[in-house]
mmCIF file with all atom_site columns, C-alpha atoms in Angstrom:
data_model
loop_
_atom_site.group_PDB
_atom_site.id
_atom_site.type_symbol
_atom_site.label_atom_id
_atom_site.label_alt_id
_atom_site.label_comp_id
_atom_site.label_asym_id
_atom_site.label_entity_id
_atom_site.label_seq_id
_atom_site.pdbx_PDB_ins_code
_atom_site.Cartn_x
_atom_site.Cartn_y
_atom_site.Cartn_z
_atom_site.occupancy
_atom_site.B_iso_or_equiv
_atom_site.pdbx_formal_charge
_atom_site.auth_seq_id
_atom_site.auth_comp_id
_atom_site.auth_asym_id
_atom_site.auth_atom_id
_atom_site.pdbx_PDB_model_num
ATOM 1   C CA . MET E 1 1   ? 35.356 22.029 73.548 1.00 80.00 ? 17  MET E CA 1
ATOM 2   C CA . VAL E 1 2   ? 34.156 22.218 69.964 1.00 83.00 ? 18  VAL E CA 1
ATOM 3   C CA . VAL E 1 3   ? 34.428 25.430 67.950 1.00 81.00 ? 19  VAL E CA 1
ATOM 4   C CA . SER E 1 4   ? 32.972 26.374 64.578 1.00 84.00 ? 20  SER E CA 1
ATOM 5   C CA . LEU E 1 5   ? 35.270 26.488 61.579 1.00 79.00 ? 21  LEU E CA 1
ATOM 6   C CA . PRO E 1 6   ? 33.993 29.161 59.164 1.00 79.00 ? 22  PRO E CA 1
ATOM 7   C CA . PRO E 1 7   ? 35.246 28.658 55.595 1.00 78.00 ? 23  PRO E CA 1
ATOM 8   C CA . GLN E 1 8   ? 36.977 32.050 55.532 1.00 71.00 ? 24  GLN E CA 1
ATOM 9   C CA . SER E 1 9   ? 39.303 30.982 58.352 1.00 68.00 ? 25  SER E CA 1
ATOM 10  C CA . GLN E 1 10  ? 40.500 27.802 56.657 1.00 63.00 ? 26  GLN E CA 1
ATOM 11  C CA . THR E 1 11  ? 42.350 28.886 53.559 1.00 59.00 ? 27  THR E CA 1
ATOM 12  C CA . SER E 1 12  ? 44.720 31.509 52.259 1.00 60.00 ? 28  SER E CA 1
ATOM 13  C CA . SER E 1 13  ? 44.309 30.302 48.678 1.00 73.00 ? 29  SER E CA 1
ATOM 14  C CA . LEU E 1 14  ? 41.417 30.490 46.231 1.00 82.00 ? 30  LEU E CA 1
ATOM 15  C CA . PHE E 1 15  ? 38.056 28.836 46.723 1.00 86.00 ? 31  PHE E CA 1
ATOM 16  C CA . TYR E 1 16  ? 37.254 26.498 43.837 1.00 87.00 ? 32  TYR E CA 1
ATOM 17  C CA . GLY E 1 17  ? 33.765 27.974 43.706 1.00 88.00 ? 33  GLY E CA 1
ATOM 18  C CA . VAL E 1 18  ? 33.082 31.289 45.423 1.00 88.00 ? 34  VAL E CA 1
ATOM 19  C CA . ASN E 1 19  ? 29.397 30.374 45.627 1.00 90.00 ? 35  ASN E CA 1
ATOM 20  C CA . ASN E 1 20  ? 30.092 27.495 48.045 1.00 90.00 ? 36  ASN E CA 1
ATOM 21  C CA . PRO E 1 21  ? 33.340 26.818 49.949 1.00 89.00 ? 37  PRO E CA 1
ATOM 22  C CA . TYR E 1 22  ? 32.617 23.067 50.082 1.00 89.00 ? 38  TYR E CA 1
ATOM 23  C CA . LEU E 1 23  ? 32.288 22.659 46.318 1.00 91.00 ? 39  LEU E CA 1
ATOM 24  C CA . LYS E 1 24  ? 35.384 20.851 45.058 1.00 91.00 ? 40  LYS E CA 1
ATOM 25  C CA . ASN E 1 25  ? 34.376 19.737 41.577 1.00 93.00 ? 41  ASN E CA 1
ATOM 26  C CA . GLY E 1 26  ? 31.646 20.272 39.006 1.00 94.00 ? 42  GLY E CA 1
ATOM 27  C CA . PRO E 1 27  ? 29.817 23.363 37.745 1.00 92.00 ? 43  PRO E CA 1
ATOM 28  C CA . LYS E 1 28  ? 30.332 26.534 39.785 1.00 91.00 ? 44  LYS E CA 1
ATOM 29  C CA . GLY E 1 29  ? 27.992 29.365 40.626 1.00 92.00 ? 45  GLY E CA 1
ATOM 30  C CA . PHE E 1 30  ? 24.573 29.796 42.160 1.00 92.00 ? 46  PHE E CA 1
ATOM 31  C CA . LYS E 1 31  ? 23.210 29.507 38.624 1.00 91.00 ? 47  LYS E CA 1
ATOM 32  C CA . GLU E 1 32  ? 24.175 27.389 35.649 1.00 91.00 ? 48  GLU E CA 1
ATOM 33  C CA . TYR E 1 33  ? 23.171 28.139 32.062 1.00 87.00 ? 49  TYR E CA 1
ATOM 34  C CA . LYS E 1 34  ? 23.228 25.709 29.174 1.00 87.00 ? 50  LYS E CA 1
ATOM 35  C CA . ILE E 1 35  ? 21.990 25.949 25.607 1.00 83.00 ? 51  ILE E CA 1
ATOM 36  C CA . LEU E 1 36  ? 20.257 22.727 24.623 1.00 85.00 ? 52  LEU E CA 1
ATOM 37  C CA . LYS E 1 37  ? 20.373 21.148 21.182 1.00 83.00 ? 53  LYS E CA 1
ATOM 38  C CA . ASN E 1 38  ? 16.847 22.335 20.409 1.00 79.00 ? 54  ASN E CA 1
ATOM 39  C CA . GLY E 1 39  ? 17.790 25.953 21.170 1.00 78.00 ? 55  GLY E CA 1
ATOM 40  C CA . ASP E 1 40  ? 16.138 26.128 24.608 1.00 83.00 ? 56  ASP E CA 1
ATOM 41  C CA . THR E 1 41  ? 18.070 27.479 27.595 1.00 86.00 ? 57  THR E CA 1
ATOM 42  C CA . TYR E 1 42  ? 18.485 25.277 30.652 1.00 92.00 ? 58  TYR E CA 1
ATOM 43  C CA . LEU E 1 43  ? 19.087 26.907 34.032 1.00 91.00 ? 59  LEU E CA 1
ATOM 44  C CA . ARG E 1 44  ? 20.107 25.395 37.356 1.00 94.00 ? 60  ARG E CA 1
ATOM 45  C CA . ILE E 1 45  ? 19.482 27.708 40.330 1.00 92.00 ? 61  ILE E CA 1
ATOM 46  C CA . ASP E 1 46  ? 20.612 26.776 43.850 1.00 93.00 ? 62  ASP E CA 1
ATOM 47  C CA . LEU E 1 47  ? 17.863 27.303 46.438 1.00 92.00 ? 63  LEU E CA 1
ATOM 48  C CA . PRO E 1 48  ? 19.046 25.161 49.385 1.00 92.00 ? 64  PRO E CA 1
ATOM 49  C CA . GLY E 1 49  ? 16.378 24.344 51.917 1.00 91.00 ? 65  GLY E CA 1
ATOM 50  C CA . VAL E 1 50  ? 13.436 24.563 49.502 1.00 89.00 ? 66  VAL E CA 1
ATOM 51  C CA . PRO E 1 51  ? 11.283 21.415 49.802 1.00 86.00 ? 67  PRO E CA 1
ATOM 52  C CA . MET E 1 52  ? 10.715 19.246 46.765 1.00 81.00 ? 68  MET E CA 1
ATOM 53  C CA . LYS E 1 53  ? 6.957  19.820 46.903 1.00 73.00 ? 69  LYS E CA 1
ATOM 54  C CA . ALA E 1 54  ? 7.223  23.574 47.453 1.00 68.00 ? 70  ALA E CA 1
ATOM 55  C CA . ALA E 1 55  ? 4.826  25.847 45.619 1.00 68.00 ? 71  ALA E CA 1
ATOM 56  C CA . VAL E 1 56  ? 7.275  27.665 43.335 1.00 78.00 ? 72  VAL E CA 1
ATOM 57  C CA . GLU E 1 57  ? 5.748  30.699 41.659 1.00 81.00 ? 73  GLU E CA 1
ATOM 58  C CA . VAL E 1 58  ? 7.564  31.299 38.368 1.00 85.00 ? 74  VAL E CA 1
ATOM 59  C CA . SER E 1 59  ? 6.241  34.160 36.239 1.00 87.00 ? 75  SER E CA 1
ATOM 60  C CA . LEU E 1 60  ? 7.161  35.897 33.016 1.00 84.00 ? 76  LEU E CA 1
ATOM 61  C CA . TRP E 1 61  ? 8.255  39.508 32.932 1.00 86.00 ? 77  TRP E CA 1
ATOM 62  C CA . ALA E 1 62  ? 5.821  41.933 31.345 1.00 85.00 ? 78  ALA E CA 1
ATOM 63  C CA . ASP E 1 63  ? 8.078  42.212 28.274 1.00 83.00 ? 79  ASP E CA 1
ATOM 64  C CA . ASP E 1 64  ? 8.635  38.411 28.086 1.00 81.00 ? 80  ASP E CA 1
ATOM 65  C CA . LYS E 1 65  ? 12.421 38.924 28.236 1.00 81.00 ? 81  LYS E CA 1
ATOM 66  C CA . GLY E 1 66  ? 12.912 36.939 31.426 1.00 83.00 ? 82  GLY E CA 1
ATOM 67  C CA . VAL E 1 67  ? 11.316 35.151 34.350 1.00 88.00 ? 83  VAL E CA 1
ATOM 68  C CA . GLU E 1 68  ? 11.353 35.449 38.109 1.00 90.00 ? 84  GLU E CA 1
ATOM 69  C CA . ALA E 1 69  ? 10.432 33.084 40.913 1.00 88.00 ? 85  ALA E CA 1
ATOM 70  C CA . LEU E 1 70  ? 9.264  33.436 44.490 1.00 87.00 ? 86  LEU E CA 1
ATOM 71  C CA . VAL E 1 71  ? 9.735  30.523 46.876 1.00 87.00 ? 87  VAL E CA 1
ATOM 72  C CA . ASP E 1 72  ? 10.242 29.971 50.612 1.00 87.00 ? 88  ASP E CA 1
ATOM 73  C CA . ALA E 1 73  ? 12.666 27.638 52.372 1.00 88.00 ? 89  ALA E CA 1
ATOM 74  C CA . PRO E 1 74  ? 10.950 27.073 55.736 1.00 87.00 ? 90  PRO E CA 1
ATOM 75  C CA . LYS E 1 75  ? 12.782 26.980 59.033 1.00 88.00 ? 91  LYS E CA 1
ATOM 76  C CA . GLN E 1 76  ? 13.226 23.207 59.283 1.00 87.00 ? 92  GLN E CA 1
ATOM 77  C CA . HIS E 1 77  ? 15.112 23.051 62.576 1.00 88.00 ? 93  HIS E CA 1
ATOM 78  C CA . LYS E 1 78  ? 14.645 25.028 65.763 1.00 89.00 ? 94  LYS E CA 1
ATOM 79  C CA . HIS E 1 79  ? 18.298 26.115 65.677 1.00 90.00 ? 95  HIS E CA 1
ATOM 80  C CA . ASP E 1 80  ? 18.106 27.593 62.162 1.00 87.00 ? 96  ASP E CA 1
ATOM 81  C CA . SER E 1 81  ? 18.413 31.365 62.504 1.00 87.00 ? 97  SER E CA 1
ATOM 82  C CA . SER E 1 82  ? 15.346 31.928 60.323 1.00 89.00 ? 98  SER E CA 1
ATOM 83  C CA . GLN E 1 83  ? 13.520 30.766 57.218 1.00 89.00 ? 99  GLN E CA 1
ATOM 84  C CA . ARG E 1 84  ? 14.937 31.807 53.857 1.00 90.00 ? 100 ARG E CA 1
ATOM 85  C CA . THR E 1 85  ? 12.995 33.402 51.030 1.00 89.00 ? 101 THR E CA 1
ATOM 86  C CA . TYR E 1 86  ? 14.335 33.300 47.497 1.00 90.00 ? 102 TYR E CA 1
ATOM 87  C CA . CYS E 1 87  ? 13.495 35.486 44.534 1.00 89.00 ? 103 CYS E CA 1
ATOM 88  C CA . PRO E 1 88  ? 15.737 34.489 41.604 1.00 89.00 ? 104 PRO E CA 1
ATOM 89  C CA . ILE E 1 89  ? 15.522 36.665 38.509 1.00 87.00 ? 105 ILE E CA 1
ATOM 90  C CA . ILE E 1 90  ? 16.624 35.471 35.062 1.00 84.00 ? 106 ILE E CA 1
ATOM 91  C CA . GLY E 1 91  ? 16.662 37.869 32.147 1.00 81.00 ? 107 GLY E CA 1
ATOM 92  C CA . PHE E 1 92  ? 18.024 37.848 28.606 1.00 74.00 ? 108 PHE E CA 1
ATOM 93  C CA . MET E 1 93  ? 20.539 40.496 27.544 1.00 65.00 ? 109 MET E CA 1
ATOM 94  C CA . CYS E 1 94  ? 19.655 39.967 23.891 1.00 63.00 ? 110 CYS E CA 1
ATOM 95  C CA . GLY E 1 95  ? 17.251 42.707 22.803 1.00 61.00 ? 111 GLY E CA 1
ATOM 96  C CA . ARG E 1 96  ? 15.375 40.363 20.449 1.00 63.00 ? 112 ARG E CA 1
ATOM 97  C CA . CYS E 1 97  ? 15.143 37.399 22.864 1.00 72.00 ? 113 CYS E CA 1
ATOM 98  C CA . LYS E 1 98  ? 11.870 36.545 24.534 1.00 79.00 ? 114 LYS E CA 1
ATOM 99  C CA . VAL E 1 99  ? 10.610 33.626 26.612 1.00 82.00 ? 115 VAL E CA 1
ATOM 100 C CA . LEU E 1 100 ? 7.876  31.758 24.800 1.00 83.00 ? 116 LEU E CA 1
ATOM 101 C CA . ARG E 1 101 ? 7.358  29.027 27.413 1.00 84.00 ? 117 ARG E CA 1
ATOM 102 C CA . PHE E 1 102 ? 9.111  27.407 30.354 1.00 86.00 ? 118 PHE E CA 1
ATOM 103 C CA . THR E 1 103 ? 9.011  24.405 32.698 1.00 87.00 ? 119 THR E CA 1
ATOM 104 C CA . SER E 1 104 ? 10.246 24.241 36.299 1.00 88.00 ? 120 SER E CA 1
ATOM 105 C CA . GLN E 1 105 ? 11.237 21.532 38.800 1.00 89.00 ? 121 GLN E CA 1
ATOM 106 C CA . VAL E 1 106 ? 12.555 21.593 42.390 1.00 89.00 ? 122 VAL E CA 1
ATOM 107 C CA . CYS E 1 107 ? 14.684 18.760 43.801 1.00 90.00 ? 123 CYS E CA 1
ATOM 108 C CA . ASP E 1 108 ? 17.141 18.659 46.757 1.00 91.00 ? 124 ASP E CA 1
ATOM 109 C CA . GLY E 1 109 ? 17.319 22.428 47.060 1.00 91.00 ? 125 GLY E CA 1
ATOM 110 C CA . VAL E 1 110 ? 17.842 23.113 43.346 1.00 92.00 ? 126 VAL E CA 1
ATOM 111 C CA . LEU E 1 111 ? 15.380 24.831 40.976 1.00 92.00 ? 127 LEU E CA 1
ATOM 112 C CA . ARG E 1 112 ? 15.753 23.761 37.343 1.00 93.00 ? 128 ARG E CA 1
ATOM 113 C CA . LEU E 1 113 ? 14.159 25.726 34.521 1.00 92.00 ? 129 LEU E CA 1
ATOM 114 C CA . VAL E 1 114 ? 14.015 25.131 30.798 1.00 90.00 ? 130 VAL E CA 1
ATOM 115 C CA . LEU E 1 115 ? 13.509 28.382 28.791 1.00 85.00 ? 131 LEU E CA 1
ATOM 116 C CA . THR E 1 116 ? 15.144 29.524 25.488 1.00 70.00 ? 132 THR E CA 1
ATOM 117 C CA . PRO E 1 117 ? 22.578 32.556 27.378 1.00 47.00 ? 133 PRO E CA 1
ATOM 118 C CA . THR E 1 118 ? 26.555 32.188 29.429 1.00 37.00 ? 134 THR E CA 1
ATOM 119 C CA . ASP E 1 119 ? 28.449 30.627 32.321 1.00 41.00 ? 135 ASP E CA 1
ATOM 120 C CA . PRO E 1 120 ? 31.092 32.821 34.006 1.00 44.00 ? 136 PRO E CA 1
ATOM 121 C CA . SER E 1 121 ? 34.240 31.403 35.547 1.00 52.00 ? 137 SER E CA 1
ATOM 122 C CA . LEU E 1 122 ? 33.642 31.689 39.286 1.00 60.00 ? 138 LEU E CA 1
ATOM 123 C CA . THR E 1 123 ? 36.916 31.042 41.069 1.00 70.00 ? 139 THR E CA 1
ATOM 124 C CA . GLY E 1 124 ? 38.302 33.552 43.544 1.00 75.00 ? 140 GLY E CA 1
ATOM 125 C CA . PRO E 1 125 ? 39.342 34.390 47.123 1.00 77.00 ? 141 PRO E CA 1
ATOM 126 C CA . VAL E 1 126 ? 36.047 35.975 48.239 1.00 79.00 ? 142 VAL E CA 1
ATOM 127 C CA . LEU E 1 127 ? 32.826 34.060 48.790 1.00 85.00 ? 143 LEU E CA 1
ATOM 128 C CA . GLU E 1 128 ? 29.658 35.470 47.277 1.00 84.00 ? 144 GLU E CA 1
ATOM 129 C CA . PRO E 1 129 ? 26.199 35.526 48.869 1.00 88.00 ? 145 PRO E CA 1
ATOM 130 C CA . ASN E 1 130 ? 23.403 33.725 47.057 1.00 89.00 ? 146 ASN E CA 1
ATOM 131 C CA . PRO E 1 131 ? 21.755 36.518 45.019 1.00 84.00 ? 147 PRO E CA 1
ATOM 132 C CA . SER E 1 132 ? 18.387 34.732 45.056 1.00 88.00 ? 148 SER E CA 1
ATOM 133 C CA . VAL E 1 133 ? 18.000 35.116 48.852 1.00 91.00 ? 149 VAL E CA 1
ATOM 134 C CA . ASN E 1 134 ? 15.941 38.118 49.950 1.00 91.00 ? 150 ASN E CA 1
ATOM 135 C CA . GLU E 1 135 ? 15.313 36.896 53.492 1.00 92.00 ? 151 GLU E CA 1
ATOM 136 C CA . GLY E 1 136 ? 17.575 34.869 55.763 1.00 93.00 ? 152 GLY E CA 1
ATOM 137 C CA . SER E 1 137 ? 21.239 33.981 55.409 1.00 93.00 ? 153 SER E CA 1
ATOM 138 C CA . PRO E 1 138 ? 22.611 34.173 51.846 1.00 93.00 ? 154 PRO E CA 1
ATOM 139 C CA . MET E 1 139 ? 25.850 32.343 52.711 1.00 94.00 ? 155 MET E CA 1
ATOM 140 C CA . ALA E 1 140 ? 26.563 28.616 52.419 1.00 94.00 ? 156 ALA E CA 1
ATOM 141 C CA . TYR E 1 141 ? 27.752 28.283 56.042 1.00 94.00 ? 157 TYR E CA 1
ATOM 142 C CA . GLU E 1 142 ? 26.127 29.190 59.342 1.00 94.00 ? 158 GLU E CA 1
ATOM 143 C CA . SER E 1 143 ? 27.066 28.263 62.908 1.00 94.00 ? 159 SER E CA 1
ATOM 144 C CA . LYS E 1 144 ? 25.988 29.154 66.425 1.00 93.00 ? 160 LYS E CA 1
ATOM 145 C CA . ARG E 1 145 ? 26.730 28.123 69.984 1.00 93.00 ? 161 ARG E CA 1
ATOM 146 C CA . LEU E 1 146 ? 23.723 26.520 71.673 1.00 94.00 ? 162 LEU E CA 1
ATOM 147 C CA . PRO E 1 147 ? 22.797 27.113 75.334 1.00 94.00 ? 163 PRO E CA 1
ATOM 148 C CA . ASN E 1 148 ? 23.991 23.613 76.287 1.00 92.00 ? 164 ASN E CA 1
ATOM 149 C CA . GLY E 1 149 ? 27.439 24.286 74.791 1.00 91.00 ? 165 GLY E CA 1
ATOM 150 C CA . SER E 1 150 ? 26.921 22.245 71.632 1.00 92.00 ? 166 SER E CA 1
ATOM 151 C CA . LEU E 1 151 ? 27.797 23.725 68.246 1.00 92.00 ? 167 LEU E CA 1
ATOM 152 C CA . TYR E 1 152 ? 25.120 24.009 65.564 1.00 95.00 ? 168 TYR E CA 1
ATOM 153 C CA . VAL E 1 153 ? 26.336 24.140 61.954 1.00 95.00 ? 169 VAL E CA 1
ATOM 154 C CA . ARG E 1 154 ? 24.370 24.558 58.722 1.00 96.00 ? 170 ARG E CA 1
ATOM 155 C CA . VAL E 1 155 ? 26.101 23.757 55.424 1.00 96.00 ? 171 VAL E CA 1
ATOM 156 C CA . ASP E 1 156 ? 24.540 24.256 51.988 1.00 97.00 ? 172 ASP E CA 1
ATOM 157 C CA . MET E 1 157 ? 25.326 21.567 49.426 1.00 96.00 ? 173 MET E CA 1
ATOM 158 C CA . PRO E 1 158 ? 22.532 21.993 46.871 1.00 96.00 ? 174 PRO E CA 1
ATOM 159 C CA . GLY E 1 159 ? 21.791 19.079 44.602 1.00 96.00 ? 175 GLY E CA 1
ATOM 160 C CA . VAL E 1 160 ? 23.065 16.465 47.066 1.00 96.00 ? 176 VAL E CA 1
ATOM 161 C CA . PRO E 1 161 ? 20.466 13.786 47.987 1.00 95.00 ? 177 PRO E CA 1
ATOM 162 C CA . LYS E 1 162 ? 20.258 12.843 51.643 1.00 91.00 ? 178 LYS E CA 1
ATOM 163 C CA . ASP E 1 163 ? 21.942 9.489  50.994 1.00 93.00 ? 179 ASP E CA 1
ATOM 164 C CA . ARG E 1 164 ? 25.000 11.124 49.368 1.00 94.00 ? 180 ARG E CA 1
ATOM 165 C CA . PHE E 1 165 ? 26.194 13.089 52.417 1.00 93.00 ? 181 PHE E CA 1
ATOM 166 C CA . THR E 1 166 ? 28.983 11.855 54.694 1.00 92.00 ? 182 THR E CA 1
ATOM 167 C CA . VAL E 1 167 ? 30.331 13.241 57.959 1.00 93.00 ? 183 VAL E CA 1
ATOM 168 C CA . SER E 1 168 ? 33.712 12.182 59.321 1.00 90.00 ? 184 SER E CA 1
ATOM 169 C CA . VAL E 1 169 ? 35.970 13.081 62.250 1.00 87.00 ? 185 VAL E CA 1
ATOM 170 C CA . ALA E 1 170 ? 39.766 12.882 61.947 1.00 85.00 ? 186 ALA E CA 1
ATOM 171 C CA . ASP E 1 171 ? 42.672 14.780 63.511 1.00 83.00 ? 187 ASP E CA 1
ATOM 172 C CA . GLY E 1 172 ? 40.320 17.005 65.467 1.00 83.00 ? 188 GLY E CA 1
ATOM 173 C CA . ARG E 1 173 ? 38.368 18.156 62.408 1.00 87.00 ? 189 ARG E CA 1
ATOM 174 C CA . VAL E 1 174 ? 34.763 17.524 61.442 1.00 90.00 ? 190 VAL E CA 1
ATOM 175 C CA . THR E 1 175 ? 34.506 17.107 57.667 1.00 92.00 ? 191 THR E CA 1
ATOM 176 C CA . VAL E 1 176 ? 31.398 17.032 55.498 1.00 95.00 ? 192 VAL E CA 1
ATOM 177 C CA . THR E 1 177 ? 31.315 15.724 51.925 1.00 95.00 ? 193 THR E CA 1
ATOM 178 C CA . GLY E 1 178 ? 28.513 15.425 49.432 1.00 96.00 ? 194 GLY E CA 1
ATOM 179 C CA . GLU E 1 179 ? 27.994 14.153 45.902 1.00 96.00 ? 195 GLU E CA 1
ATOM 180 C CA . ALA E 1 180 ? 25.377 15.827 43.718 1.00 96.00 ? 196 ALA E CA 1
ATOM 181 C CA . PRO E 1 181 ? 24.574 13.715 40.645 1.00 96.00 ? 197 PRO E CA 1
ATOM 182 C CA . ALA E 1 182 ? 23.766 15.340 37.330 1.00 95.00 ? 198 ALA E CA 1
ATOM 183 C CA . VAL E 1 183 ? 19.994 15.610 36.970 1.00 94.00 ? 199 VAL E CA 1
ATOM 184 C CA . SER E 1 184 ? 17.951 16.520 33.917 1.00 92.00 ? 200 SER E CA 1
ATOM 185 C CA . HIS E 1 185 ? 20.093 18.789 31.688 1.00 90.00 ? 201 HIS E CA 1
ATOM 186 C CA . ASP E 1 186 ? 22.842 19.516 34.265 1.00 91.00 ? 202 ASP E CA 1
ATOM 187 C CA . SER E 1 187 ? 26.188 19.651 32.465 1.00 88.00 ? 203 SER E CA 1
ATOM 188 C CA . ASP E 1 188 ? 27.861 17.512 35.151 1.00 92.00 ? 204 ASP E CA 1
ATOM 189 C CA . GLY E 1 189 ? 27.625 16.310 38.725 1.00 95.00 ? 205 GLY E CA 1
ATOM 190 C CA . ARG E 1 190 ? 29.100 18.291 41.606 1.00 96.00 ? 206 ARG E CA 1
ATOM 191 C CA . PHE E 1 191 ? 31.322 17.241 44.510 1.00 96.00 ? 207 PHE E CA 1
ATOM 192 C CA . TYR E 1 192 ? 31.469 19.116 47.829 1.00 96.00 ? 208 TYR E CA 1
ATOM 193 C CA . SER E 1 193 ? 33.938 18.656 50.694 1.00 95.00 ? 209 SER E CA 1
ATOM 194 C CA . GLY E 1 194 ? 35.254 20.751 53.569 1.00 93.00 ? 210 GLY E CA 1
ATOM 195 C CA . ASP E 1 195 ? 36.025 21.005 57.267 1.00 92.00 ? 211 ASP E CA 1
ATOM 196 C CA . VAL E 1 196 ? 33.197 22.607 59.240 1.00 92.00 ? 212 VAL E CA 1
ATOM 197 C CA . ALA E 1 197 ? 34.427 22.452 62.852 1.00 90.00 ? 213 ALA E CA 1
ATOM 198 C CA . LEU E 1 198 ? 37.521 21.997 65.020 1.00 86.00 ? 214 LEU E CA 1
ATOM 199 C CA . LEU E 1 199 ? 37.457 19.821 68.124 1.00 83.00 ? 215 LEU E CA 1
ATOM 200 C CA . ASP E 1 200 ? 39.436 21.155 71.063 1.00 79.00 ? 216 ASP E CA 1
ATOM 201 C CA . THR E 1 201 ? 39.350 18.038 73.212 1.00 68.00 ? 217 THR E CA 1
ATOM 202 C CA . LEU E 1 202 ? 41.725 15.314 74.339 1.00 56.00 ? 218 LEU E CA 1
ATOM 203 C CA . VAL E 1 203 ? 38.898 12.791 74.358 1.00 59.00 ? 219 VAL E CA 1
ATOM 204 C CA . THR E 1 204 ? 38.571 10.501 71.345 1.00 70.00 ? 220 THR E CA 1
ATOM 205 C CA . PHE E 1 205 ? 35.560 11.950 69.541 1.00 76.00 ? 221 PHE E CA 1
ATOM 206 C CA . ARG E 1 206 ? 33.128 9.506  67.964 1.00 81.00 ? 222 ARG E CA 1
ATOM 207 C CA . ARG E 1 207 ? 31.326 10.295 64.740 1.00 80.00 ? 223 ARG E CA 1
ATOM 208 C CA . ARG E 1 208 ? 28.090 8.864  66.146 1.00 85.00 ? 224 ARG E CA 1
ATOM 209 C CA . TRP E 1 209 ? 28.014 11.626 68.767 1.00 89.00 ? 225 TRP E CA 1
ATOM 210 C CA . ILE E 1 210 ? 27.262 14.174 66.056 1.00 90.00 ? 226 ILE E CA 1
ATOM 211 C CA . LYS E 1 211 ? 23.585 14.572 65.242 1.00 93.00 ? 227 LYS E CA 1
ATOM 212 C CA . THR E 1 212 ? 23.005 15.137 61.520 1.00 93.00 ? 228 THR E CA 1
ATOM 213 C CA . ILE E 1 213 ? 19.874 16.438 59.818 1.00 93.00 ? 229 ILE E CA 1
ATOM 214 C CA . VAL E 1 214 ? 19.873 16.257 56.015 1.00 94.00 ? 230 VAL E CA 1
ATOM 215 C CA . LYS E 1 215 ? 17.104 17.790 53.925 1.00 93.00 ? 231 LYS E CA 1
ATOM 216 C CA . ASP E 1 216 ? 16.675 19.610 50.606 1.00 95.00 ? 232 ASP E CA 1
ATOM 217 C CA . GLY E 1 217 ? 20.360 20.107 49.822 1.00 95.00 ? 233 GLY E CA 1
ATOM 218 C CA . VAL E 1 218 ? 21.256 21.325 53.330 1.00 96.00 ? 234 VAL E CA 1
ATOM 219 C CA . ILE E 1 219 ? 23.081 19.362 56.048 1.00 95.00 ? 235 ILE E CA 1
ATOM 220 C CA . ARG E 1 220 ? 22.789 20.464 59.664 1.00 96.00 ? 236 ARG E CA 1
ATOM 221 C CA . LEU E 1 221 ? 25.063 19.223 62.429 1.00 94.00 ? 237 LEU E CA 1
ATOM 222 C CA . ILE E 1 222 ? 24.759 19.419 66.207 1.00 94.00 ? 238 ILE E CA 1
ATOM 223 C CA . ILE E 1 223 ? 28.201 18.710 67.656 1.00 91.00 ? 239 ILE E CA 1
ATOM 224 C CA . PRO E 1 224 ? 28.273 18.123 71.422 1.00 88.00 ? 240 PRO E CA 1
ATOM 225 C CA . ASN E 1 225 ? 30.732 19.934 73.656 1.00 83.00 ? 241 ASN E CA 1
ATOM 226 C CA . LEU E 1 226 ? 32.907 17.510 75.613 1.00 72.00 ? 242 LEU E CA 1
#
């Protein structure tokens, strides 16, 4: 018997990053801001599940004091609960600041923008939903029991290429790790790791029995019930 292992049930201490329970190192938060040497503002926005070739609609506000985007993360697997729709909004608090121009890029479930302000410390005991989601699950973890008894698990690890994910089984726990390299103007790479399921079985469980689907910064597991 395999059971899901939601992040909230695993720890009595603080999450390193409340935006994602599997993030163990690197920049925290659904968004990252960085002032570049030329005075532009660089932003990293996590949109896990959004394809690299997605049509991202980024538009300026009427007063030119910010931008907003509209983009869909399609339902890639039949066991996903639904598609996800994101609508990130980025505005300047400075009354004199305006956006003169911007560029955008999507890669492995991360939207990166270059515009022309701060990075909060995001460590705490309560996980936050992704504020850019306006349809679908805003949390980094999702699981469901399938009709055949298998466990389906979705884990967001934005920025991680499909060849940087690993899944391991040890001591009755299924663990997922991922390494997200620094891309473009990212301040640093990010490292994710965490247990996603408990195995309640006396049978030696083989890693190869777990089906993994990796795409656009999201890893999906189908763990059979023995």
